[in-house]
GROMACS .gro file of C-alpha atoms in nm:
model
  375
    1MET     CA    1   3.083   0.071  -0.290
    2PRO     CA    2   2.894   0.378  -0.415
    3THR     CA    3   2.639   0.473  -0.150
    4LEU     CA    4   2.412   0.744  -0.279
    5PRO     CA    5   2.231   0.944  -0.008
    6VAL     CA    6   1.875   1.066  -0.058
    7ASN     CA    7   1.799   1.358   0.172
    8LEU     CA    8   1.435   1.464   0.196
    9PRO     CA    9   1.276   1.710   0.442
   10HIS     CA   10   1.133   1.437   0.666
   11HIS     CA   11   1.319   1.127   0.556
   12GLU     CA   12   1.669   1.013   0.463
   13TYR     CA   13   1.788   0.688   0.315
   14SER     CA   14   2.075   0.539   0.116
   15ILE     CA   15   2.102   0.365  -0.217
   16HIS     CA   16   2.359   0.086  -0.196
   17LEU     CA   17   2.510   0.015  -0.539
   18LYS     CA   18   2.772  -0.254  -0.586
   19PRO     CA   19   2.822  -0.559  -0.809
   20GLY     CA   20   2.786  -0.872  -0.597
   21ILE     CA   21   2.603  -0.703  -0.309
   22LEU     CA   22   2.294  -0.928  -0.318
   23PRO     CA   23   2.424  -1.185  -0.064
   24ARG     CA   24   2.473  -0.898   0.184
   25VAL     CA   25   2.105  -0.794   0.188
   26GLY     CA   26   2.042  -0.945   0.531
   27GLU     CA   27   2.335  -0.756   0.681
   28ILE     CA   28   2.217  -0.425   0.533
   29VAL     CA   29   1.856  -0.471   0.642
   30ARG     CA   30   1.964  -0.581   0.991
   31ASP     CA   31   2.156  -0.254   1.027
   32LEU     CA   32   1.827  -0.073   0.963
   33THR     CA   33   1.602  -0.260   1.205
   34ALA     CA   34   1.607  -0.477   1.515
   35HIS     CA   35   1.269  -0.626   1.424
   36PRO     CA   36   1.271  -1.007   1.435
   37GLY     CA   37   1.060  -1.050   1.121
   38ALA     CA   38   1.063  -0.955   0.754
   39PHE     CA   39   0.812  -0.994   0.472
   40LEU     CA   40   0.974  -1.067   0.134
   41ILE     CA   41   0.771  -1.008  -0.183
   42THR     CA   42   0.940  -1.162  -0.486
   43ASP     CA   43   0.881  -1.174  -0.859
   44ASP     CA   44   0.786  -1.539  -0.915
   45ASN     CA   45   1.031  -1.558  -1.208
   46ILE     CA   46   1.330  -1.514  -0.975
   47THR     CA   47   1.218  -1.701  -0.663
   48GLU     CA   48   1.464  -1.984  -0.717
   49SER     CA   49   1.753  -1.760  -0.826
   50HIS     CA   50   1.784  -1.413  -0.672
   51GLY     CA   51   1.503  -1.493  -0.431
   52ALA     CA   52   1.695  -1.786  -0.286
   53VAL     CA   53   2.006  -1.568  -0.236
   54VAL     CA   54   1.810  -1.297  -0.057
   55SER     CA   55   1.614  -1.546   0.156
   56LYS     CA   56   1.935  -1.715   0.269
   57SER     CA   57   2.092  -1.378   0.352
   58LEU     CA   58   1.789  -1.269   0.556
   59ASN     CA   59   1.780  -1.601   0.741
   60ASN     CA   60   2.151  -1.569   0.818
   61ALA     CA   61   2.077  -1.225   0.963
   62GLN     CA   62   1.831  -1.392   1.203
   63PHE     CA   63   1.510  -1.267   1.042
   64SER     CA   64   1.195  -1.474   1.080
   65LEU     CA   65   1.095  -1.464   0.716
   66SER     CA   66   0.749  -1.467   0.558
   67GLN     CA   67   0.719  -1.459   0.181
   68ALA     CA   68   0.479  -1.381  -0.102
   69GLN     CA   69   0.517  -1.399  -0.477
   70LEU     CA   70   0.392  -1.172  -0.754
   71THR     CA   71   0.363  -1.231  -1.126
   72ALA     CA   72   0.513  -0.942  -1.325
   73ASP     CA   73   0.214  -0.890  -1.554
   74GLU     CA   74   0.066  -0.541  -1.611
   75ALA     CA   75  -0.281  -0.699  -1.625
   76LEU     CA   76  -0.229  -0.815  -1.263
   77LYS     CA   77  -0.098  -0.480  -1.139
   78THR     CA   78  -0.433  -0.403  -0.979
   79LEU     CA   79  -0.604  -0.335  -0.649
   80SER     CA   80  -0.712  -0.701  -0.647
   81THR     CA   81  -0.350  -0.811  -0.633
   82VAL     CA   82  -0.282  -0.564  -0.351
   83SER     CA   83  -0.583  -0.701  -0.166
   84ASP     CA   84  -0.437  -1.052  -0.195
   85LEU     CA   85  -0.113  -0.921  -0.046
   86TYR     CA   86  -0.305  -0.767   0.244
   87GLY     CA   87  -0.448  -1.111   0.318
   88GLN     CA   88  -0.103  -1.267   0.322
   89MET     CA   89   0.027  -0.988   0.545
   90LEU     CA   90  -0.255  -1.055   0.788
   91GLU     CA   91  -0.179  -1.426   0.790
   92ALA     CA   92   0.187  -1.345   0.861
   93ARG     CA   93   0.072  -1.123   1.153
   94LEU     CA   94   0.282  -0.827   1.045
   95ASP     CA   95   0.304  -0.530   1.276
   96ARG     CA   96   0.387  -0.170   1.185
   97ASN     CA   97   0.761  -0.216   1.235
   98CYS     CA   98   0.804  -0.523   1.017
   99PRO     CA   99   1.008  -0.444   0.703
  100VAL     CA  100   0.855  -0.525   0.365
  101ILE     CA  101   1.121  -0.616   0.110
  102ALA     CA  102   1.037  -0.584  -0.260
  103LEU     CA  103   1.259  -0.802  -0.481
  104GLY     CA  104   1.199  -0.775  -0.853
  105GLY     CA  105   1.136  -0.532  -1.132
  106GLY     CA  106   0.943  -0.207  -1.128
  107LEU     CA  107   0.603  -0.375  -1.123
  108VAL     CA  108   0.689  -0.572  -0.809
  109GLY     CA  109   0.834  -0.261  -0.648
  110ASP     CA  110   0.525  -0.056  -0.732
  111VAL     CA  111   0.274  -0.314  -0.606
  112ALA     CA  112   0.471  -0.420  -0.299
  113GLY     CA  113   0.546  -0.056  -0.223
  114PHE     CA  114   0.178   0.038  -0.242
  115ALA     CA  115   0.086  -0.252  -0.014
  116ALA     CA  116   0.356  -0.144   0.233
  117ALA     CA  117   0.239   0.218   0.217
  118THR     CA  118  -0.122   0.134   0.295
  119PHE     CA  119  -0.123  -0.175   0.518
  120LEU     CA  120  -0.153  -0.067   0.882
  121ARG     CA  121  -0.105   0.289   0.747
  122GLY     CA  122   0.251   0.217   0.646
  123LEU     CA  123   0.528  -0.039   0.693
  124PRO     CA  124   0.902   0.016   0.639
  125LEU     CA  125   0.997  -0.066   0.280
  126ILE     CA  126   1.323  -0.195   0.131
  127GLN     CA  127   1.353  -0.191  -0.247
  128ILE     CA  128   1.580  -0.444  -0.420
  129PRO     CA  129   1.536  -0.384  -0.792
  130THR     CA  130   1.648  -0.663  -1.025
  131THR     CA  131   1.595  -0.489  -1.359
  132LEU     CA  132   1.776  -0.189  -1.502
  133LEU     CA  133   1.445  -0.009  -1.544
  134ALA     CA  134   1.367  -0.050  -1.175
  135MET     CA  135   1.719   0.047  -1.069
  136VAL     CA  136   1.734   0.378  -1.254
  137ASP     CA  137   1.368   0.471  -1.218
  138ALA     CA  138   1.096   0.285  -1.027
  139SER     CA  139   1.287   0.202  -0.707
  140VAL     CA  140   1.402   0.560  -0.646
  141GLY     CA  141   1.178   0.847  -0.542
  142GLY     CA  142   0.896   0.685  -0.347
  143LYS     CA  143   0.626   0.646  -0.611
  144THR     CA  144   0.413   0.334  -0.565
  145GLY     CA  145   0.088   0.234  -0.730
  146VAL     CA  146  -0.127   0.011  -0.946
  147ASN     CA  147  -0.319   0.038  -1.271
  148PHE     CA  148  -0.691   0.109  -1.280
  149PRO     CA  149  -0.949   0.059  -1.559
  150LEU     CA  150  -1.028   0.357  -1.780
  151PRO     CA  151  -1.391   0.425  -1.879
  152GLN     CA  152  -1.525   0.165  -2.122
  153ASP     CA  153  -1.535   0.233  -2.494
  154GLU     CA  154  -1.846   0.175  -2.711
  155SER     CA  155  -1.781  -0.199  -2.721
  156GLY     CA  156  -1.757  -0.220  -2.343
  157TYR     CA  157  -1.379  -0.275  -2.347
  158SER     CA  158  -1.162  -0.089  -2.098
  159GLU     CA  159  -0.784  -0.040  -2.098
  160LEU     CA  160  -0.594  -0.018  -1.771
  161GLY     CA  161  -0.478   0.334  -1.688
  162LYS     CA  162  -0.112   0.330  -1.587
  163ASN     CA  163  -0.051   0.382  -1.211
  164LEU     CA  164  -0.371   0.580  -1.159
  165VAL     CA  165  -0.403   0.461  -0.797
  166GLY     CA  166  -0.099   0.501  -0.575
  167SER     CA  167   0.090   0.689  -0.308
  168PHE     CA  168   0.427   0.838  -0.228
  169TRP     CA  169   0.607   0.607   0.014
  170GLN     CA  170   0.981   0.647   0.051
  171PRO     CA  171   1.189   0.334   0.118
  172ARG     CA  172   1.424   0.287   0.410
  173ALA     CA  173   1.692   0.170   0.166
  174VAL     CA  174   1.746   0.066  -0.194
  175ILE     CA  175   1.992  -0.214  -0.272
  176MET     CA  176   2.121  -0.250  -0.628
  177ASP     CA  177   2.341  -0.528  -0.764
  178PRO     CA  178   2.433  -0.473  -1.132
  179GLU     CA  179   2.542  -0.838  -1.155
  180VAL     CA  180   2.178  -0.951  -1.152
  181LEU     CA  181   2.118  -0.769  -1.480
  182ARG     CA  182   2.303  -1.048  -1.663
  183THR     CA  183   2.002  -1.273  -1.601
  184LEU     CA  184   1.759  -1.042  -1.783
  185SER     CA  185   1.643  -1.106  -2.137
  186PRO     CA  186   1.802  -0.859  -2.380
  187ARG     CA  187   1.461  -0.700  -2.439
  188ASP     CA  188   1.395  -0.644  -2.070
  189PHE     CA  189   1.745  -0.508  -2.018
  190ARG     CA  190   1.710  -0.257  -2.304
  191CYS     CA  191   1.390  -0.122  -2.152
  192GLY     CA  192   1.590   0.032  -1.868
  193LEU     CA  193   1.817   0.211  -2.112
  194ALA     CA  194   1.523   0.424  -2.228
  195GLU     CA  195   1.504   0.579  -1.880
  196CYS     CA  196   1.880   0.645  -1.888
  197VAL     CA  197   1.837   0.828  -2.220
  198LYS     CA  198   1.551   1.026  -2.063
  199HIS     CA  199   1.771   1.131  -1.770
  200ALA     CA  200   2.045   1.235  -2.009
  201ILE     CA  201   1.807   1.449  -2.216
  202ILE     CA  202   1.669   1.637  -1.917
  203ALA     CA  203   1.988   1.690  -1.718
  204ASP     CA  204   2.317   1.560  -1.861
  205ARG     CA  205   2.410   1.587  -2.227
  206ASP     CA  206   2.744   1.418  -2.153
  207LEU     CA  207   2.554   1.113  -2.028
  208LEU     CA  208   2.386   1.087  -2.370
  209LYS     CA  209   2.734   1.080  -2.526
  210PHE     CA  210   2.841   0.815  -2.271
  211LEU     CA  211   2.545   0.601  -2.373
  212THR     CA  212   2.624   0.644  -2.741
  213ASP     CA  213   3.000   0.588  -2.711
  214ASN     CA  214   2.959   0.282  -2.487
  215SER     CA  215   2.646   0.129  -2.639
  216ARG     CA  216   2.810  -0.205  -2.725
  217VAL     CA  217   2.975  -0.245  -2.384
  218ILE     CA  218   2.648  -0.151  -2.213
  219LEU     CA  219   2.448  -0.402  -2.419
  220ASP     CA  220   2.703  -0.667  -2.322
  221CYS     CA  221   2.618  -0.597  -1.955
  222ASP     CA  222   2.968  -0.504  -1.845
  223ALA     CA  223   2.933  -0.467  -1.467
  224GLU     CA  224   3.181  -0.179  -1.431
  225CYS     CA  225   3.022   0.022  -1.712
  226LEU     CA  226   2.674  -0.050  -1.579
  227THR     CA  227   2.769   0.063  -1.229
  228THR     CA  228   2.886   0.395  -1.373
  229LEU     CA  229   2.573   0.428  -1.586
  230ILE     CA  230   2.340   0.349  -1.296
  231GLU     CA  231   2.519   0.586  -1.059
  232ARG     CA  232   2.506   0.876  -1.308
  233SER     CA  233   2.145   0.811  -1.403
  234VAL     CA  234   2.019   0.763  -1.049
  235SER     CA  235   2.203   1.076  -0.932
  236ILE     CA  236   1.996   1.281  -1.176
  237LYS     CA  237   1.674   1.141  -1.037
  238ILE     CA  238   1.788   1.189  -0.677
  239ASN     CA  239   1.864   1.555  -0.744
  240LEU     CA  240   1.514   1.621  -0.880
  241VAL     CA  241   1.338   1.418  -0.608
  242GLN     CA  242   1.526   1.605  -0.335
  243GLN     CA  243   1.406   1.935  -0.481
  244ASP     CA  244   1.047   1.822  -0.528
  245GLU     CA  245   0.952   1.502  -0.346
  246ARG     CA  246   0.583   1.498  -0.443
  247GLU     CA  247   0.606   1.629  -0.798
  248ALA     CA  248   0.463   1.974  -0.739
  249GLY     CA  249   0.708   2.127  -0.984
  250ILE     CA  250   1.051   2.036  -1.118
  251ARG     CA  251   1.024   1.660  -1.052
  252ALA     CA  252   0.768   1.650  -1.332
  253LEU     CA  253   1.062   1.673  -1.574
  254LEU     CA  254   1.114   1.302  -1.506
  255ASN     CA  255   0.792   1.242  -1.699
  256LEU     CA  256   0.959   1.332  -2.029
  257GLY     CA  257   0.816   1.092  -2.287
  258HIS     CA  258   0.581   0.930  -2.036
  259THR     CA  259   0.256   1.108  -2.122
  260PHE     CA  260   0.294   0.970  -2.473
  261ALA     CA  261   0.419   0.634  -2.345
  262HIS     CA  262   0.127   0.580  -2.108
  263ALA     CA  263  -0.116   0.622  -2.398
  264ILE     CA  264   0.041   0.341  -2.604
  265GLU     CA  265   0.169   0.099  -2.341
  266PRO     CA  266  -0.175  -0.049  -2.255
  267ILE     CA  267  -0.266  -0.116  -2.623
  268LYS     CA  268  -0.228  -0.493  -2.643
  269GLN     CA  269  -0.179  -0.521  -3.018
  270LEU     CA  270   0.129  -0.299  -2.997
  271ASP     CA  271   0.299  -0.543  -2.756
  272LEU     CA  272   0.517  -0.274  -2.601
  273ARG     CA  273   0.707  -0.297  -2.273
  274HIS     CA  274   0.726   0.015  -2.058
  275GLY     CA  275   1.078   0.109  -2.165
  276GLU     CA  276   0.992   0.059  -2.531
  277ALA     CA  277   0.689   0.284  -2.494
  278VAL     CA  278   0.907   0.545  -2.321
  279ALA     CA  279   1.160   0.534  -2.607
  280ILE     CA  280   0.883   0.602  -2.858
  281GLY     CA  281   0.744   0.870  -2.625
  282LEU     CA  282   1.084   1.040  -2.614
  283CYS     CA  283   1.081   1.057  -2.995
  284ALA     CA  284   0.727   1.200  -2.993
  285ALA     CA  285   0.829   1.462  -2.737
  286ALA     CA  286   1.140   1.543  -2.940
  287ALA     CA  287   0.923   1.594  -3.249
  288CYS     CA  288   0.697   1.832  -3.055
  289ALA     CA  289   1.001   2.020  -2.925
  290LEU     CA  290   1.139   2.046  -3.277
  291ASN     CA  291   0.802   2.178  -3.394
  292VAL     CA  292   0.790   2.453  -3.127
  293GLY     CA  293   1.157   2.544  -3.161
  294SER     CA  294   1.301   2.417  -2.832
  295LEU     CA  295   1.509   2.146  -3.001
  296THR     CA  296   1.722   2.160  -3.314
  297GLN     CA  297   1.716   1.903  -3.591
  298ASP     CA  298   2.068   1.792  -3.500
  299GLU     CA  299   1.966   1.745  -3.134
  300ALA     CA  300   1.659   1.543  -3.235
  301ILE     CA  301   1.881   1.324  -3.454
  302GLU     CA  302   2.118   1.275  -3.160
  303ILE     CA  303   1.831   1.142  -2.949
  304HIS     CA  304   1.716   0.908  -3.225
  305ASN     CA  305   2.069   0.781  -3.285
  306ALA     CA  306   2.123   0.704  -2.916
  307LEU     CA  307   1.799   0.506  -2.898
  308LYS     CA  308   1.881   0.314  -3.216
  309LEU     CA  309   2.234   0.229  -3.098
  310LEU     CA  310   2.077   0.097  -2.776
  311GLU     CA  311   1.838  -0.112  -2.989
  312LEU     CA  312   1.524   0.067  -2.872
  313PRO     CA  313   1.223   0.149  -3.093
  314THR     CA  314   1.169   0.500  -3.228
  315LYS     CA  315   0.832   0.444  -3.398
  316LEU     CA  316   0.506   0.266  -3.326
  317PRO     CA  317   0.507  -0.094  -3.454
  318GLN     CA  318   0.174  -0.028  -3.627
  319PRO     CA  319  -0.053   0.274  -3.679
  320VAL     CA  320  -0.298   0.375  -3.405
  321ASP     CA  321  -0.578   0.628  -3.450
  322HIS     CA  322  -0.458   0.962  -3.316
  323GLY     CA  323  -0.799   1.032  -3.164
  324GLN     CA  324  -0.769   0.720  -2.949
  325LEU     CA  325  -0.423   0.826  -2.836
  326LEU     CA  326  -0.530   1.181  -2.753
  327LEU     CA  327  -0.822   1.041  -2.549
  328ALA     CA  328  -0.586   0.814  -2.353
  329MET     CA  329  -0.354   1.108  -2.286
  330GLY     CA  330  -0.649   1.295  -2.134
  331PHE     CA  331  -0.670   1.037  -1.854
  332ASP     CA  332  -0.300   1.062  -1.768
  333LYS     CA  333  -0.193   1.174  -1.420
  334LYS     CA  334  -0.019   1.475  -1.573
  335VAL     CA  335  -0.354   1.638  -1.649
  336SER     CA  336  -0.406   1.936  -1.415
  337ASP     CA  337  -0.707   2.170  -1.416
  338GLY     CA  338  -0.810   2.030  -1.752
  339GLN     CA  339  -0.470   2.109  -1.906
  340LEU     CA  340  -0.247   1.834  -2.039
  341ARG     CA  341   0.102   1.889  -1.900
  342ILE     CA  342   0.370   1.784  -2.147
  343ILE     CA  343   0.743   1.773  -2.079
  344LEU     CA  344   0.959   1.878  -2.374
  345PRO     CA  345   1.336   1.881  -2.423
  346ASP     CA  346   1.481   2.231  -2.408
  347GLY     CA  347   1.795   2.157  -2.601
  348LEU     CA  348   1.991   1.858  -2.470
  349GLY     CA  349   2.059   1.846  -2.097
  350ALA     CA  350   1.750   2.047  -2.007
  351ALA     CA  351   1.372   2.020  -2.027
  352ARG     CA  352   1.067   2.229  -1.953
  353ILE     CA  353   0.704   2.184  -1.852
  354VAL     CA  354   0.455   2.295  -2.117
  355ASN     CA  355   0.087   2.344  -2.032
  356ASP     CA  356  -0.028   2.516  -2.349
  357LEU     CA  357   0.078   2.279  -2.626
  358SER     CA  358  -0.187   2.289  -2.898
  359LEU     CA  359  -0.373   1.983  -3.023
  360GLU     CA  360  -0.198   2.015  -3.358
  361GLU     CA  361   0.142   2.029  -3.191
  362ILE     CA  362   0.065   1.713  -2.991
  363LYS     CA  363  -0.055   1.546  -3.311
  364SER     CA  364   0.278   1.634  -3.472
  365GLY     CA  365   0.446   1.420  -3.206
  366TRP     CA  366   0.223   1.124  -3.280
  367ALA     CA  367   0.267   1.169  -3.655
  368ALA     CA  368   0.646   1.157  -3.613
  369VAL     CA  369   0.635   0.816  -3.444
  370SER     CA  370   0.355   0.672  -3.657
  371GLY     CA  371   0.550   0.669  -3.981
  372ASP     CA  372   0.255   0.814  -4.167
  373ASP     CA  373  -0.025   1.067  -4.128
  374HIS     CA  374  -0.274   0.816  -3.989
  375GLY     CA  375  -0.549   0.975  -3.780
   0.00000   0.00000   0.00000
């Protein structure tokens, strides 16, 4: 079983990666704590499937189990939902040593993680991601958080700003079972592949070739191939997190494509999932990099081809006013001292942080994924 260590200055933990590991969750958690209780927070879509397996395993490991359910809806990823969790934690009489176990996709991990980070000033957290997106991204690195409304527009409508309220809270362990990915819808599964492409662009050109060469096997959810893909992708993230736990520098490279993605993901009429928005954001960033000379035409085509083979979008499904998109980008977390920080590919297998990209250069990215010159 691949066990990937994460070594941080004040905290160490392991990522357990193995097909069929889900029934062993109780055993793994019991090795981490002697506490008699556990608080399991589950995506309500998987309560009767993966949730039942994990509950049985925890009960077999002699945990007194309390449970809560979350609905994986971005509109519910709010402080109000966290407040509801606090109430359930109070009712369960949790103390500061009781492990909180997050079972679900990235949204569940983010919300449950933020609740664990802030209730009683911090409870031990176990992440059990059940989507590819959560496995290769959200569950690793300690970021937790919820969305928060942006200022209202002239009509009084307000979009939710992505993960604007949150904290860094490292888990005690992450447990990944690639077998559970077979239960995902094809669309949800593909969303995680966008993050794998991102990792390949910033740190491992050979991984991009692996994704391209094995696209059909990957889309068929072959467990052996997925285990290799997850291990290689997660290792890239671990390396950057270990160098820069709180994103003061190099960890920001993991935001490649995300400043663009966070501007379009909340727009309801686009109907984009996070991974789909990231895929489009990667194309916008590639277009900017091509425009400033840090990416060749052939390299940009290689990125587009990988995304297409993995059945991910490379353009917006409909035009959006560029002014609206630029305004949304201005509220992103990557804004520092009034400067919008953009991550651009620097060839394939490397990336760089750019703080001085001009408005016209950013617009060139949006134009490339709009399919026209709208805006």
